[in-house]
Amino acid sequence: MESGQLFIILATAIASATPLVFACIGETITERAGVINLSAEGTIMLCAMVGFVAAKTADNVWLGFVAAALVGALIALVVAYGAITLKQSQIAIGFVLALLCSDLSAYLGNPYVRIPGPTVPPRFAIPLLQDMPFIGPLLFREGDILVYAGYALIGATWFYFYRTRGGLTLRAIGEQPAAAFARGHNVIALRYAYTLIGGALMGIAGAAFSLDFKAGWSYRHTAGYGWIALAIVIFGGWNPLRAALGAYLFGVLQSLAGVAQSTVPNVPTQVFTVAPFVLMILALVLTSGDWLDRLLSYLPVNVRRSLARIIHTAPPAALGRPFEQD
Amino acid sequence: MHRRKARISRRTPANSSTVKVELRHIHKRFGNVHANDDVSLTVEAGTIHGLLGENGAGKSTLVKILSGFISRDSGEIVLDGRPAHIQSPADALRYGIGMLHQDPLDFPPLTAIENFMAGSPTTPALLNVRAAERNFRALCRQFNFDLDPHARVSDLTVGERQQLEIVRLLANGAGTLILDEPTTGISATQKTLLFDALRRLAQEGKSIIFVSHKLEDVEALCDCVTVMRRGRVVGELNLRANGAGRAHGDWPAGERFDVAARIVEMMFGRELAMPVKPAIHQDETALVLEGLLLRSDRLEMHIGHLAVRRGEVIGIAGLEGSGQQLFLLTCAGLEHPAAGSIYVSGRNLTRQPYSAFVKAGVCYLPADRLREGLISGLSIQEHVALRMPSRGIFINRAAAAQEAERAIATFNIRGRPDTAVEQLSGGNQQRTQLALMPSPLNVLLMEHPTRGLDIESTLWVWQQLIARCNQGTAILFASSDLDEIVQYSDRVIVFSGGRISPPIAAAALTADSLGQMIGGRF
Ligand SMILES: Nc1ncnc2c1ncn2[C@@H]1O[C@H](COP(=O)(O)OP(=O)(O)OP(=O)(O)O)[C@@H](O)[C@H]1O
Ligand SMILES: [Mg+2]
């Protein structure tokens, strides 16, 4: 295989990870605020269905995305109400919603199975960026509008987290809500807001599947992606950059599995469908182990600090715990 | 709802020059604990008002109500004669009320500078770390605080976290400042600088509420004190009116009086006696350190030889974070030394696991009671059960309950066996920790054994510790309270600038001379 071809395969693989990027960033935002939205699997699936149906009915892809984002936010609202206001177990609520929404998507989406629908406009290259050596052809030639929006989302989220007052507050309420409250922040309202934003992004992830990267709708169309998104967020150390990298890695693993499947035909196809998930977990475990920290301790202090921030993997201290105020 | 919001924004006196603060008939109950029972307090603009009282008297509850952190059951807050609608910290901040919480209320995984910026009204929407850092360093210099802006707060000592909060609060320029025990973690010189700053702020017309257990501090700083006991105000004293006492009590006007004794009597209803440390009468050593080299990220320290006899008390002085904790952890077997050996009762325990140290009768009580010493969420009884020798997999509830009742009675803990430890007041948490110590002990290592305790509890704790000494336990304790070190130690070692002084006989020391040595002059 010549390098040009390999590049195209890689570029396509990276592009196809875009829905996962949206989902991972959404979940990262929510969890940083201290709320676990465990319904990702169901949210993505139901929103894929809703997005497809809305786009088909209105004959407008963008309306599909809007509808999916709204439904995603709505599911997140249920999570937020149960977790923040009723102070119930976030795990239980999320899990039940994950199952419920998956089944709902199968039931409601039944009339729309395997019919053609609108899709996102075709791919285009970005004028100047595509000429950058190596990175240009890899990232800026094979994408469509959604792929590039994904890049922007990653950068914007990172910037928001670490360079703005709002992002600092977001991290604060996930770490020590009582202290954030004492500094005058409305912890409850902010947690609601970030849970809804995260849910909307997961909704967009769903629509990105059904309207773009896995166009159409079928029974359990996006099965497995929600769970892998949750895993990537954890192993990504709640850092948007690392989470996005994880998502892209998964995309590459999946397309490699595709290539492998066509070269070794007598292995059952299920092996290649499942392999990326298994490999991904392995890769994530390897890249977030203790040994990285141990390696770091040999570096000079200032280098260590900046690196430590990137590989720091402690969950937000108040993750999953409701904020009690007396 | 709307009307209230509107009113708040119309009179937004944040940073306004003078604010008189009045709390009227405040009530607050936690379950069946009446933490504030009809409490009224007036702080004149431009004064520093001391708030005193035993552990659990309700001081923190009262000031948290003023800062909006907890809601009151009834009562009124009046600022400059007008009722203020304070239901949340955000409201209080709008009225210019800023508070330093007793337990540092910060974000441990974030860096010091991020903590400084979080929730500060002057932080721009796009963070400007450099500018914040400049501001931060300037303030640190002003108070002689040595804080690394890029250190994670979780790596700081309790005292350093308190310093960080002081800096943050003063940077925010509140018009009413509440300081809930701010001096427990800072050195004598830092305290002088902080007090100077507070006096300056008071002169500018700000009102300051100062909660403390240290009578010297209160006498030095406050214009007026209010004493609370069991949720009620039991007395008020004007310390600046040339002896014209305005206490509820009766005392001859114009006569000279001993303020400290007077306050103690108001707080506890009686006079208190100091326990006395008897001379050591054993020559047997409990702990020997030989050529010990301690190493951490920031520090490297060396101890040539230290032999601690049974019944001896070694005080460890030094600025917070000069390695005292590492030293104690190493002695406790929780950290291993880079070189050298440790002997407990003659046995070489170097590089042995912690369990070997425990078996040899070594016990370590950390400073951060709730994070390391006790387990939040568990009750006193469950703590007792955890400590009891286990036979089989079941907890013997009846025995644990009995044991807990006994501990509560002998250690005078204000709580019930099923009270969760985090609901106890600081003093009672410390009593619980002491009650949980195993009984024959060879070496007891402690950080800030009486931090946050009221005078009576402090004296009581030392009484218990001295009793331990008499049974042959050697005690090594770190404290930022120099009076405490001079009072109770046989010998003192000073940690300063990465060096450890040879042991000095405490008889040759005063708090002042010790303070100078901490500055690095030994
Ligand atoms: N969140 C809470 N839940 C239940 N009880 C509480 C709570 N906070 C405080 N209390 C109780 O209210 C009483 C007053 O506590 P508070 O913290 O105000 O005392 P304090 O005067 O500040 O004592 P200290 O000197 O130990 O800080 C105590 O009996 C305490 O156990
Ligand atoms: Mg208190």
JSON list of N, CA and C in Angstrom, two decimals, chain B residues 112-174:
[
{"chain": "B", "resi": 112, "resn": "ALA", "atom": "N", "xyz": [-2.54, 26.80, 43.44]},
{"chain": "B", "resi": 112, "resn": "ALA", "atom": "CA", "xyz": [-2.75, 27.94, 44.34]},
{"chain": "B", "resi": 112, "resn": "ALA", "atom": "C", "xyz": [-3.28, 29.13, 43.57]},
{"chain": "B", "resi": 113, "resn": "ILE", "atom": "N", "xyz": [-2.70, 29.39, 42.41]},
{"chain": "B", "resi": 113, "resn": "ILE", "atom": "CA", "xyz": [-3.09, 30.59, 41.68]},
{"chain": "B", "resi": 113, "resn": "ILE", "atom": "C", "xyz": [-4.51, 30.43, 41.12]},
{"chain": "B", "resi": 114, "resn": "GLU", "atom": "N", "xyz": [-4.87, 29.21, 40.74]},
{"chain": "B", "resi": 114, "resn": "GLU", "atom": "CA", "xyz": [-6.24, 28.97, 40.27]},
{"chain": "B", "resi": 114, "resn": "GLU", "atom": "C", "xyz": [-7.23, 29.18, 41.41]},
{"chain": "B", "resi": 115, "resn": "ASN", "atom": "N", "xyz": [-6.85, 28.74, 42.60]},
{"chain": "B", "resi": 115, "resn": "ASN", "atom": "CA", "xyz": [-7.69, 28.98, 43.76]},
{"chain": "B", "resi": 115, "resn": "ASN", "atom": "C", "xyz": [-7.84, 30.46, 44.02]},
{"chain": "B", "resi": 116, "resn": "PHE", "atom": "N", "xyz": [-6.76, 31.18, 43.84]},
{"chain": "B", "resi": 116, "resn": "PHE", "atom": "CA", "xyz": [-6.76, 32.61, 44.06]},
{"chain": "B", "resi": 116, "resn": "PHE", "atom": "C", "xyz": [-7.72, 33.30, 43.08]},
{"chain": "B", "resi": 117, "resn": "MET", "atom": "N", "xyz": [-7.73, 32.80, 41.85]},
{"chain": "B", "resi": 117, "resn": "MET", "atom": "CA", "xyz": [-8.56, 33.45, 40.82]},
{"chain": "B", "resi": 117, "resn": "MET", "atom": "C", "xyz": [-10.02, 33.03, 40.90]},
{"chain": "B", "resi": 118, "resn": "ALA", "atom": "N", "xyz": [-10.25, 31.77, 41.35]},
{"chain": "B", "resi": 118, "resn": "ALA", "atom": "CA", "xyz": [-11.63, 31.26, 41.33]},
{"chain": "B", "resi": 118, "resn": "ALA", "atom": "C", "xyz": [-12.52, 32.08, 42.25]},
{"chain": "B", "resi": 119, "resn": "GLY", "atom": "N", "xyz": [-13.56, 32.64, 41.68]},
{"chain": "B", "resi": 119, "resn": "GLY", "atom": "CA", "xyz": [-14.53, 33.35, 42.49]},
{"chain": "B", "resi": 119, "resn": "GLY", "atom": "C", "xyz": [-14.07, 34.72, 42.95]},
{"chain": "B", "resi": 120, "resn": "SER", "atom": "N", "xyz": [-12.99, 35.22, 42.39]},
{"chain": "B", "resi": 120, "resn": "SER", "atom": "CA", "xyz": [-12.60, 36.57, 42.74]},
{"chain": "B", "resi": 120, "resn": "SER", "atom": "C", "xyz": [-13.29, 37.54, 41.78]},
{"chain": "B", "resi": 121, "resn": "PRO", "atom": "N", "xyz": [-13.87, 38.61, 42.32]},
{"chain": "B", "resi": 121, "resn": "PRO", "atom": "CA", "xyz": [-14.61, 39.52, 41.44]},
{"chain": "B", "resi": 121, "resn": "PRO", "atom": "C", "xyz": [-13.70, 40.22, 40.43]},
{"chain": "B", "resi": 122, "resn": "THR", "atom": "N", "xyz": [-12.40, 40.25, 40.70]},
{"chain": "B", "resi": 122, "resn": "THR", "atom": "CA", "xyz": [-11.52, 40.97, 39.79]},
{"chain": "B", "resi": 122, "resn": "THR", "atom": "C", "xyz": [-10.99, 40.07, 38.68]},
{"chain": "B", "resi": 123, "resn": "THR", "atom": "N", "xyz": [-11.29, 38.78, 38.73]},
{"chain": "B", "resi": 123, "resn": "THR", "atom": "CA", "xyz": [-10.80, 37.89, 37.68]},
{"chain": "B", "resi": 123, "resn": "THR", "atom": "C", "xyz": [-11.53, 38.19, 36.38]},
{"chain": "B", "resi": 124, "resn": "PRO", "atom": "N", "xyz": [-10.78, 38.50, 35.32]},
{"chain": "B", "resi": 124, "resn": "PRO", "atom": "CA", "xyz": [-11.44, 38.79, 34.04]},
{"chain": "B", "resi": 124, "resn": "PRO", "atom": "C", "xyz": [-11.98, 37.51, 33.40]},
{"chain": "B", "resi": 125, "resn": "ALA", "atom": "N", "xyz": [-12.90, 37.67, 32.44]},
{"chain": "B", "resi": 125, "resn": "ALA", "atom": "CA", "xyz": [-13.52, 36.50, 31.81]},
{"chain": "B", "resi": 125, "resn": "ALA", "atom": "C", "xyz": [-12.46, 35.63, 31.15]},
{"chain": "B", "resi": 126, "resn": "LEU", "atom": "N", "xyz": [-11.49, 36.27, 30.51]},
{"chain": "B", "resi": 126, "resn": "LEU", "atom": "CA", "xyz": [-10.36, 35.49, 30.01]},
{"chain": "B", "resi": 126, "resn": "LEU", "atom": "C", "xyz": [-9.26, 35.57, 31.06]},
{"chain": "B", "resi": 127, "resn": "LEU", "atom": "N", "xyz": [-8.87, 34.41, 31.56]},
{"chain": "B", "resi": 127, "resn": "LEU", "atom": "CA", "xyz": [-7.91, 34.42, 32.66]},
{"chain": "B", "resi": 127, "resn": "LEU", "atom": "C", "xyz": [-6.61, 35.08, 32.24]},
{"chain": "B", "resi": 128, "resn": "ASN", "atom": "N", "xyz": [-6.09, 35.88, 33.16]},
{"chain": "B", "resi": 128, "resn": "ASN", "atom": "CA", "xyz": [-4.79, 36.46, 32.94]},
{"chain": "B", "resi": 128, "resn": "ASN", "atom": "C", "xyz": [-3.90, 35.99, 34.08]},
{"chain": "B", "resi": 129, "resn": "VAL", "atom": "N", "xyz": [-3.30, 34.83, 33.89]},
{"chain": "B", "resi": 129, "resn": "VAL", "atom": "CA", "xyz": [-2.56, 34.20, 34.98]},
{"chain": "B", "resi": 129, "resn": "VAL", "atom": "C", "xyz": [-1.40, 35.08, 35.42]},
{"chain": "B", "resi": 130, "resn": "ARG", "atom": "N", "xyz": [-0.75, 35.70, 34.45]},
{"chain": "B", "resi": 130, "resn": "ARG", "atom": "CA", "xyz": [0.41, 36.52, 34.82]},
{"chain": "B", "resi": 130, "resn": "ARG", "atom": "C", "xyz": [0.05, 37.65, 35.75]},
{"chain": "B", "resi": 131, "resn": "ALA", "atom": "N", "xyz": [-1.02, 38.37, 35.39]},
{"chain": "B", "resi": 131, "resn": "ALA", "atom": "CA", "xyz": [-1.43, 39.50, 36.23]},
{"chain": "B", "resi": 131, "resn": "ALA", "atom": "C", "xyz": [-1.83, 39.00, 37.61]},
{"chain": "B", "resi": 132, "resn": "ALA", "atom": "N", "xyz": [-2.61, 37.90, 37.64]},
{"chain": "B", "resi": 132, "resn": "ALA", "atom": "CA", "xyz": [-3.04, 37.36, 38.93]},
{"chain": "B", "resi": 132, "resn": "ALA", "atom": "C", "xyz": [-1.83, 36.97, 39.77]},
{"chain": "B", "resi": 133, "resn": "GLU", "atom": "N", "xyz": [-0.83, 36.41, 39.08]},
{"chain": "B", "resi": 133, "resn": "GLU", "atom": "CA", "xyz": [0.37, 35.96, 39.78]},
{"chain": "B", "resi": 133, "resn": "GLU", "atom": "C", "xyz": [1.12, 37.13, 40.39]},
{"chain": "B", "resi": 134, "resn": "ARG", "atom": "N", "xyz": [1.19, 38.23, 39.61]},
{"chain": "B", "resi": 134, "resn": "ARG", "atom": "CA", "xyz": [1.86, 39.42, 40.13]},
{"chain": "B", "resi": 134, "resn": "ARG", "atom": "C", "xyz": [1.17, 39.90, 41.40]},
{"chain": "B", "resi": 135, "resn": "ASN", "atom": "N", "xyz": [-0.15, 40.01, 41.30]},
{"chain": "B", "resi": 135, "resn": "ASN", "atom": "CA", "xyz": [-0.96, 40.44, 42.43]},
{"chain": "B", "resi": 135, "resn": "ASN", "atom": "C", "xyz": [-0.76, 39.51, 43.63]},
{"chain": "B", "resi": 136, "resn": "PHE", "atom": "N", "xyz": [-0.78, 38.23, 43.34]},
{"chain": "B", "resi": 136, "resn": "PHE", "atom": "CA", "xyz": [-0.64, 37.19, 44.36]},
{"chain": "B", "resi": 136, "resn": "PHE", "atom": "C", "xyz": [0.72, 37.31, 45.06]},
{"chain": "B", "resi": 137, "resn": "ARG", "atom": "N", "xyz": [1.75, 37.42, 44.26]},
{"chain": "B", "resi": 137, "resn": "ARG", "atom": "CA", "xyz": [3.09, 37.49, 44.85]},
{"chain": "B", "resi": 137, "resn": "ARG", "atom": "C", "xyz": [3.26, 38.74, 45.69]},
{"chain": "B", "resi": 138, "resn": "ALA", "atom": "N", "xyz": [2.68, 39.85, 45.21]},
{"chain": "B", "resi": 138, "resn": "ALA", "atom": "CA", "xyz": [2.79, 41.09, 45.97]},
{"chain": "B", "resi": 138, "resn": "ALA", "atom": "C", "xyz": [2.14, 40.92, 47.34]},
{"chain": "B", "resi": 139, "resn": "LEU", "atom": "N", "xyz": [0.94, 40.33, 47.34]},
{"chain": "B", "resi": 139, "resn": "LEU", "atom": "CA", "xyz": [0.25, 40.14, 48.62]},
{"chain": "B", "resi": 139, "resn": "LEU", "atom": "C", "xyz": [1.02, 39.19, 49.53]},
{"chain": "B", "resi": 140, "resn": "CYS", "atom": "N", "xyz": [1.57, 38.13, 48.94]},
{"chain": "B", "resi": 140, "resn": "CYS", "atom": "CA", "xyz": [2.33, 37.17, 49.74]},
{"chain": "B", "resi": 140, "resn": "CYS", "atom": "C", "xyz": [3.53, 37.86, 50.37]},
{"chain": "B", "resi": 141, "resn": "ARG", "atom": "N", "xyz": [4.17, 38.73, 49.60]},
{"chain": "B", "resi": 141, "resn": "ARG", "atom": "CA", "xyz": [5.33, 39.44, 50.13]},
{"chain": "B", "resi": 141, "resn": "ARG", "atom": "C", "xyz": [4.90, 40.31, 51.30]},
{"chain": "B", "resi": 142, "resn": "GLN", "atom": "N", "xyz": [3.77, 40.96, 51.12]},
{"chain": "B", "resi": 142, "resn": "GLN", "atom": "CA", "xyz": [3.28, 41.86, 52.15]},
{"chain": "B", "resi": 142, "resn": "GLN", "atom": "C", "xyz": [3.10, 41.14, 53.49]},
{"chain": "B", "resi": 143, "resn": "PHE", "atom": "N", "xyz": [2.68, 39.86, 53.42]},
{"chain": "B", "resi": 143, "resn": "PHE", "atom": "CA", "xyz": [2.44, 39.12, 54.67]},
{"chain": "B", "resi": 143, "resn": "PHE", "atom": "C", "xyz": [3.56, 38.14, 54.98]},
{"chain": "B", "resi": 144, "resn": "ASN", "atom": "N", "xyz": [4.62, 38.19, 54.18]},
{"chain": "B", "resi": 144, "resn": "ASN", "atom": "CA", "xyz": [5.73, 37.29, 54.44]},
{"chain": "B", "resi": 144, "resn": "ASN", "atom": "C", "xyz": [5.32, 35.83, 54.28]},
{"chain": "B", "resi": 145, "resn": "PHE", "atom": "N", "xyz": [4.34, 35.58, 53.40]},
{"chain": "B", "resi": 145, "resn": "PHE", "atom": "CA", "xyz": [3.93, 34.22, 53.12]},
{"chain": "B", "resi": 145, "resn": "PHE", "atom": "C", "xyz": [4.80, 33.69, 51.99]},
{"chain": "B", "resi": 146, "resn": "ASP", "atom": "N", "xyz": [5.19, 32.43, 52.09]},
{"chain": "B", "resi": 146, "resn": "ASP", "atom": "CA", "xyz": [6.01, 31.85, 51.04]},
{"chain": "B", "resi": 146, "resn": "ASP", "atom": "C", "xyz": [5.20, 30.78, 50.33]},
{"chain": "B", "resi": 147, "resn": "LEU", "atom": "N", "xyz": [4.37, 31.22, 49.40]},
{"chain": "B", "resi": 147, "resn": "LEU", "atom": "CA", "xyz": [3.49, 30.28, 48.71]},
{"chain": "B", "resi": 147, "resn": "LEU", "atom": "C", "xyz": [3.87, 30.20, 47.24]},
{"chain": "B", "resi": 148, "resn": "ASP", "atom": "N", "xyz": [3.97, 28.97, 46.73]},
{"chain": "B", "resi": 148, "resn": "ASP", "atom": "CA", "xyz": [4.29, 28.78, 45.33]},
{"chain": "B", "resi": 148, "resn": "ASP", "atom": "C", "xyz": [2.98, 28.82, 44.53]},
{"chain": "B", "resi": 149, "resn": "PRO", "atom": "N", "xyz": [2.81, 29.82, 43.65]},
{"chain": "B", "resi": 149, "resn": "PRO", "atom": "CA", "xyz": [1.52, 29.95, 42.96]},
{"chain": "B", "resi": 149, "resn": "PRO", "atom": "C", "xyz": [1.16, 28.73, 42.12]},
{"chain": "B", "resi": 150, "resn": "HIS", "atom": "N", "xyz": [2.16, 27.95, 41.72]},
{"chain": "B", "resi": 150, "resn": "HIS", "atom": "CA", "xyz": [1.83, 26.83, 40.84]},
{"chain": "B", "resi": 150, "resn": "HIS", "atom": "C", "xyz": [1.80, 25.49, 41.54]},
{"chain": "B", "resi": 151, "resn": "ALA", "atom": "N", "xyz": [1.88, 25.51, 42.86]},
{"chain": "B", "resi": 151, "resn": "ALA", "atom": "CA", "xyz": [1.77, 24.26, 43.60]},
{"chain": "B", "resi": 151, "resn": "ALA", "atom": "C", "xyz": [0.30, 23.86, 43.66]},
{"chain": "B", "resi": 152, "resn": "ARG", "atom": "N", "xyz": [0.05, 22.57, 43.58]},
{"chain": "B", "resi": 152, "resn": "ARG", "atom": "CA", "xyz": [-1.32, 22.09, 43.80]},
{"chain": "B", "resi": 152, "resn": "ARG", "atom": "C", "xyz": [-1.68, 22.30, 45.26]},
{"chain": "B", "resi": 153, "resn": "VAL", "atom": "N", "xyz": [-2.90, 22.74, 45.50]},
{"chain": "B", "resi": 153, "resn": "VAL", "atom": "CA", "xyz": [-3.32, 22.99, 46.88]},
{"chain": "B", "resi": 153, "resn": "VAL", "atom": "C", "xyz": [-3.29, 21.70, 47.70]},
{"chain": "B", "resi": 154, "resn": "SER", "atom": "N", "xyz": [-3.53, 20.57, 47.05]},
{"chain": "B", "resi": 154, "resn": "SER", "atom": "CA", "xyz": [-3.50, 19.31, 47.80]},
{"chain": "B", "resi": 154, "resn": "SER", "atom": "C", "xyz": [-2.10, 19.01, 48.34]},
{"chain": "B", "resi": 155, "resn": "ASP", "atom": "N", "xyz": [-1.08, 19.65, 47.78]},
{"chain": "B", "resi": 155, "resn": "ASP", "atom": "CA", "xyz": [0.27, 19.42, 48.28]},
{"chain": "B", "resi": 155, "resn": "ASP", "atom": "C", "xyz": [0.65, 20.41, 49.39]},
{"chain": "B", "resi": 156, "resn": "LEU", "atom": "N", "xyz": [-0.23, 21.37, 49.69]},
{"chain": "B", "resi": 156, "resn": "LEU", "atom": "CA", "xyz": [0.09, 22.36, 50.72]},
{"chain": "B", "resi": 156, "resn": "LEU", "atom": "C", "xyz": [-0.34, 21.84, 52.10]},
{"chain": "B", "resi": 157, "resn": "THR", "atom": "N", "xyz": [0.29, 22.40, 53.14]},
{"chain": "B", "resi": 157, "resn": "THR", "atom": "CA", "xyz": [-0.14, 22.04, 54.49]},
{"chain": "B", "resi": 157, "resn": "THR", "atom": "C", "xyz": [-1.41, 22.83, 54.83]},
{"chain": "B", "resi": 158, "resn": "VAL", "atom": "N", "xyz": [-2.07, 22.41, 55.90]},
{"chain": "B", "resi": 158, "resn": "VAL", "atom": "CA", "xyz": [-3.28, 23.11, 56.31]},
{"chain": "B", "resi": 158, "resn": "VAL", "atom": "C", "xyz": [-2.99, 24.59, 56.53]},
{"chain": "B", "resi": 159, "resn": "GLY", "atom": "N", "xyz": [-1.85, 24.86, 57.15]},
{"chain": "B", "resi": 159, "resn": "GLY", "atom": "CA", "xyz": [-1.48, 26.25, 57.42]},
{"chain": "B", "resi": 159, "resn": "GLY", "atom": "C", "xyz": [-1.28, 27.04, 56.14]},
{"chain": "B", "resi": 160, "resn": "GLU", "atom": "N", "xyz": [-0.63, 26.43, 55.17]},
{"chain": "B", "resi": 160, "resn": "GLU", "atom": "CA", "xyz": [-0.41, 27.13, 53.90]},
{"chain": "B", "resi": 160, "resn": "GLU", "atom": "C", "xyz": [-1.73, 27.38, 53.18]},
{"chain": "B", "resi": 161, "resn": "ARG", "atom": "N", "xyz": [-2.64, 26.42, 53.32]},
{"chain": "B", "resi": 161, "resn": "ARG", "atom": "CA", "xyz": [-3.95, 26.62, 52.69]},
{"chain": "B", "resi": 161, "resn": "ARG", "atom": "C", "xyz": [-4.68, 27.78, 53.34]},
{"chain": "B", "resi": 162, "resn": "GLN", "atom": "N", "xyz": [-4.48, 27.90, 54.66]},
{"chain": "B", "resi": 162, "resn": "GLN", "atom": "CA", "xyz": [-5.09, 29.01, 55.37]},
{"chain": "B", "resi": 162, "resn": "GLN", "atom": "C", "xyz": [-4.49, 30.34, 54.89]},
{"chain": "B", "resi": 163, "resn": "GLN", "atom": "N", "xyz": [-3.18, 30.33, 54.70]},
{"chain": "B", "resi": 163, "resn": "GLN", "atom": "CA", "xyz": [-2.51, 31.54, 54.22]},
{"chain": "B", "resi": 163, "resn": "GLN", "atom": "C", "xyz": [-3.05, 31.94, 52.85]},
{"chain": "B", "resi": 164, "resn": "LEU", "atom": "N", "xyz": [-3.24, 30.92, 52.01]},
{"chain": "B", "resi": 164, "resn": "LEU", "atom": "CA", "xyz": [-3.76, 31.16, 50.67]},
{"chain": "B", "resi": 164, "resn": "LEU", "atom": "C", "xyz": [-5.14, 31.81, 50.76]},
{"chain": "B", "resi": 165, "resn": "GLU", "atom": "N", "xyz": [-5.97, 31.33, 51.67]},
{"chain": "B", "resi": 165, "resn": "GLU", "atom": "CA", "xyz": [-7.31, 31.87, 51.81]},
{"chain": "B", "resi": 165, "resn": "GLU", "atom": "C", "xyz": [-7.27, 33.31, 52.34]},
{"chain": "B", "resi": 166, "resn": "ILE", "atom": "N", "xyz": [-6.34, 33.58, 53.25]},
{"chain": "B", "resi": 166, "resn": "ILE", "atom": "CA", "xyz": [-6.21, 34.94, 53.78]},
{"chain": "B", "resi": 166, "resn": "ILE", "atom": "C", "xyz": [-5.86, 35.90, 52.64]},
{"chain": "B", "resi": 167, "resn": "VAL", "atom": "N", "xyz": [-4.89, 35.50, 51.83]},
{"chain": "B", "resi": 167, "resn": "VAL", "atom": "CA", "xyz": [-4.46, 36.33, 50.71]},
{"chain": "B", "resi": 167, "resn": "VAL", "atom": "C", "xyz": [-5.62, 36.57, 49.75]},
{"chain": "B", "resi": 168, "resn": "ARG", "atom": "N", "xyz": [-6.36, 35.50, 49.47]},
{"chain": "B", "resi": 168, "resn": "ARG", "atom": "CA", "xyz": [-7.47, 35.61, 48.53]},
{"chain": "B", "resi": 168, "resn": "ARG", "atom": "C", "xyz": [-8.54, 36.58, 49.05]},
{"chain": "B", "resi": 169, "resn": "LEU", "atom": "N", "xyz": [-8.83, 36.42, 50.33]},
{"chain": "B", "resi": 169, "resn": "LEU", "atom": "CA", "xyz": [-9.88, 37.23, 50.92]},
{"chain": "B", "resi": 169, "resn": "LEU", "atom": "C", "xyz": [-9.49, 38.71, 50.94]},
{"chain": "B", "resi": 170, "resn": "LEU", "atom": "N", "xyz": [-8.25, 38.99, 51.31]},
{"chain": "B", "resi": 170, "resn": "LEU", "atom": "CA", "xyz": [-7.83, 40.39, 51.38]},
{"chain": "B", "resi": 170, "resn": "LEU", "atom": "C", "xyz": [-7.76, 40.99, 49.98]},
{"chain": "B", "resi": 171, "resn": "ALA", "atom": "N", "xyz": [-7.42, 40.17, 48.98]},
{"chain": "B", "resi": 171, "resn": "ALA", "atom": "CA", "xyz": [-7.35, 40.67, 47.62]},
{"chain": "B", "resi": 171, "resn": "ALA", "atom": "C", "xyz": [-8.73, 41.06, 47.11]},
{"chain": "B", "resi": 172, "resn": "ASN", "atom": "N", "xyz": [-9.76, 40.38, 47.62]},
{"chain": "B", "resi": 172, "resn": "ASN", "atom": "CA", "xyz": [-11.11, 40.66, 47.14]},
{"chain": "B", "resi": 172, "resn": "ASN", "atom": "C", "xyz": [-11.69, 41.94, 47.69]},
{"chain": "B", "resi": 173, "resn": "GLY", "atom": "N", "xyz": [-11.02, 42.52, 48.68]},
{"chain": "B", "resi": 173, "resn": "GLY", "atom": "CA", "xyz": [-11.42, 43.83, 49.17]},
{"chain": "B", "resi": 173, "resn": "GLY", "atom": "C", "xyz": [-12.82, 43.90, 49.74]},
{"chain": "B", "resi": 174, "resn": "ALA", "atom": "N", "xyz": [-13.15, 42.95, 50.62]},
{"chain": "B", "resi": 174, "resn": "ALA", "atom": "CA", "xyz": [-14.48, 42.99, 51.22]},
{"chain": "B", "resi": 174, "resn": "ALA", "atom": "C", "xyz": [-14.58, 44.13, 52.22]}
]
